[in-house]
Amino acid sequence: MAEEKKTFNLEVVQAGFANGVAQGFPLSDQEKSDMIEDATIAFGNFLDALRCDWRNDPNSADTPRRVAKAYVHDLWAGRYTAMTPITSFPSDGYDGIVIERNIPLTSMCSHHHQTIGGVVHIGYIVGQEGSVIGLSKLNRIVEHFGRRGAIQEQLTAAIHQAVDKICENNLGVIITVVATHNCVSCRGVKHKGAAMVTTKASGVFRHNGNDARQEFFNSLKINNGGHQI
Ligand SMILES: [Zn+2]
């Protein structure tokens, strides 16, 4: 069987919400550039409201445009730009566990628009007649859902559902996200270093104490720079 390119509908959050795609997704280049123009004006108004003389401050004069571009092209890119189609391959008899650990995560909390930073660990078990996907596609899934507003619990579920759908006929999928939230360290309680750990598991990973789940968590401890989750 040749490799297959498929497009999956992976979205569950209502379009328009910060952790969903934008209305009209995916946006054309022209629509993105119009959005940057509108957002530039709006962020200038925001700075005005904060009594910031940004127009005369050489460090801030272009800040509204910088911020608008950063949201559209980077911070919220997953709301505007589609993921490239995922290529899946037949597993050709491999029926073991597939794990990618330490996938970098950069996201932003929907509540405070502060950075969420950390790592995502993904595991799945290919079934007979199942599909495997190129390793970098797992990174792309993390980018697609991370690059928008997020709350960590929902982000974990979104990544889980995407891997579950794309790796068809799998026997189980497990996602663990370990992340620090700038809104906790820089505002409010102002505690640095507190990390949040969320795990969503299905299929053979579902129950505590089973072998697959144990193998996944054990593998995260091996050669992991001394960090344990
Ligand atoms: Zn927050």
XYZ file of C-alpha atoms and ligand atoms in Angstrom:
230
model
C 0.000 0.000 0.000
C 1.328 3.439 -0.887
C 1.499 6.267 1.614
C -1.736 8.172 2.003
C -2.364 11.883 2.447
C -5.554 12.627 4.260
C -7.293 15.659 5.627
C -9.108 15.103 8.905
C -11.591 17.364 10.610
C -10.021 17.557 14.049
C -11.806 20.575 15.503
C -14.308 20.254 18.322
C -14.228 23.751 19.838
C -16.700 26.229 18.359
C -15.184 28.310 15.543
C -14.435 31.804 16.766
C -13.504 30.804 20.310
C -9.901 31.595 21.325
C -9.031 27.898 21.497
C -10.831 27.109 18.235
C -10.162 28.180 14.681
C -11.209 31.629 13.457
C -14.470 32.114 11.570
C -13.703 31.481 7.891
C -10.694 29.225 8.649
C -8.327 28.826 6.908
C -7.670 32.456 6.054
C -6.130 33.572 2.772
C -2.957 35.682 2.768
C -5.088 38.735 1.954
C -7.438 38.054 4.860
C -4.481 37.681 7.219
C -2.994 40.931 6.045
C -6.359 42.727 6.474
C -6.612 41.231 9.952
C -3.139 42.563 10.829
C -4.205 46.056 9.723
C -7.353 45.949 11.907
C -5.542 44.462 14.896
C -2.745 47.065 14.614
C -5.259 49.902 14.993
C -7.033 48.123 17.827
C -3.824 47.463 19.774
C -2.826 51.108 19.379
C -6.175 51.987 20.990
C -5.440 49.502 23.770
C -2.103 51.222 24.477
C -3.876 54.606 24.400
C -6.258 53.336 27.065
C -3.219 52.427 29.182
C -1.900 55.992 28.740
C 1.141 54.843 26.829
C 2.557 57.492 24.485
C 3.563 54.780 22.026
C 3.489 57.030 18.958
C 6.413 59.134 20.256
C 8.343 56.349 21.966
C 10.912 54.906 19.534
C 10.687 51.522 21.226
C 6.919 51.388 21.014
C 6.061 53.203 17.776
C 5.740 49.964 15.793
C 4.552 47.844 18.694
C 0.878 47.639 17.652
C 1.929 46.183 14.290
C 4.501 43.871 15.881
C 1.900 42.518 18.271
C -0.703 42.093 15.522
C 1.761 40.210 13.293
C 2.903 38.021 16.162
C -0.681 36.952 16.907
C -1.581 36.183 13.292
C 1.669 34.529 12.198
C 2.896 32.884 15.410
C 1.011 33.083 18.707
C -2.410 32.260 17.203
C -1.271 30.758 13.891
C -3.270 27.592 14.559
C -6.501 29.607 14.371
C -5.754 30.970 10.897
C -3.488 28.574 9.005
C -4.334 24.927 8.274
C -2.003 22.086 9.122
C -0.444 20.434 6.072
C -2.220 17.152 5.212
C -1.054 14.252 7.345
C 0.651 11.327 5.649
C -0.050 7.965 7.226
C 1.713 4.683 6.488
C 0.736 1.064 7.026
C 2.402 -0.327 10.133
C 3.706 -3.405 8.247
C 3.428 -5.718 11.212
C 4.765 -3.377 13.915
C 2.423 -3.702 16.853
C 4.483 -2.116 19.634
C 4.333 1.224 21.326
C 5.348 4.438 19.520
C 6.443 7.289 21.769
C 7.641 10.775 21.016
C 8.651 12.623 24.128
C 9.718 16.183 24.886
C 7.865 17.817 21.989
C 8.265 21.539 22.699
C 5.039 23.340 23.527
C 4.513 27.081 23.258
C 0.976 28.222 23.826
C -1.006 30.986 25.455
C -3.687 30.803 28.105
C -7.116 31.889 26.934
C -7.787 33.577 30.257
C -4.857 36.003 30.532
C -3.027 35.844 27.173
C 0.161 34.816 28.950
C 2.597 32.173 27.727
C 2.198 28.494 28.487
C 5.517 26.704 27.931
C 6.515 23.100 28.378
C 6.657 19.723 26.700
C 4.216 17.195 25.330
C 4.780 13.429 25.434
C 2.757 11.325 23.006
C 2.382 7.553 22.891
C 0.202 5.260 20.824
C -0.039 1.585 20.021
C -0.583 0.580 16.429
C -3.243 -2.086 15.867
C -3.125 -4.838 13.252
C -3.946 -3.087 9.935
C -3.279 0.165 11.756
C -1.557 3.349 10.615
C 1.608 5.054 11.735
C 2.394 8.653 10.914
C 5.658 10.471 10.304
C 7.172 11.514 13.606
C 7.256 15.207 12.757
C 3.479 15.105 12.271
C 3.088 14.685 16.011
C 5.073 17.909 16.420
C 2.808 19.576 13.855
C -0.302 18.504 15.754
C 1.128 20.062 18.937
C 1.875 23.279 17.036
C -1.580 23.377 15.439
C -3.448 23.218 18.734
C -0.827 24.977 20.852
C -0.608 28.054 18.652
C -3.879 29.573 19.796
C -5.612 30.329 23.045
C -5.635 27.338 25.347
C -6.430 25.921 28.684
C -4.127 22.997 29.345
C -6.854 20.436 30.041
C -8.638 21.125 26.755
C -5.347 21.331 24.840
C -4.433 17.863 26.135
C -7.806 16.517 24.983
C -7.479 18.189 21.565
C -4.034 16.694 20.933
C -5.318 13.311 22.101
C -8.282 13.376 19.753
C -6.132 14.418 16.782
C -3.643 11.575 17.287
C -6.484 9.127 17.908
C -8.229 10.071 14.658
C -5.120 10.223 12.481
C -3.563 6.968 13.717
C -6.525 4.942 12.526
C -7.288 1.575 14.150
C -4.903 2.243 17.054
C -5.212 0.271 20.278
C -4.649 3.263 22.501
C -3.336 6.824 22.690
C -1.814 8.639 25.658
C -0.870 12.308 25.922
C 0.941 13.950 28.823
C 1.503 17.704 28.922
C 3.910 19.238 31.433
C 3.810 23.030 31.345
C 4.363 26.196 33.312
C 1.942 29.077 33.029
C 3.165 32.643 32.973
C -0.160 33.807 34.383
C 0.692 31.883 37.567
C 4.323 33.048 37.774
C 3.946 36.707 36.715
C 0.559 37.789 38.007
C -1.943 36.712 40.601
C -0.218 34.349 43.027
C 3.200 35.021 41.356
C 4.662 31.583 41.994
C 7.545 30.649 39.700
C 8.316 27.044 38.763
C 4.977 25.434 39.487
C 4.275 23.007 36.648
C 0.933 21.555 35.624
C 0.773 17.944 34.460
C -2.219 16.638 32.526
C -2.681 13.196 31.018
C -5.399 11.883 28.729
C -5.401 8.217 27.829
C -7.589 5.867 25.850
C -7.670 2.207 24.865
C -4.934 0.075 26.394
C -3.479 3.092 28.257
C -6.702 3.870 29.997
C -6.370 2.087 33.342
C -3.814 2.808 36.021
C -1.213 0.104 36.534
C -1.492 -1.620 33.177
C 1.669 -2.542 31.248
C 1.255 -0.100 28.346
C 0.710 2.867 30.629
C 3.671 1.780 32.770
C 5.894 1.407 29.689
C 4.941 4.912 28.559
C 5.734 6.587 31.878
C 8.912 4.521 32.365
C 10.174 5.597 28.955
C 9.738 9.252 29.902
C 12.204 8.764 32.738
C 14.938 7.207 30.566
C 17.636 9.637 29.368
C 15.309 12.481 30.072
C 17.884 14.904 31.377
C 17.154 13.817 34.909
C 13.676 15.310 34.749
C 10.910 13.094 35.886
C 7.295 13.833 35.423
Zn -4.023 32.234 32.606
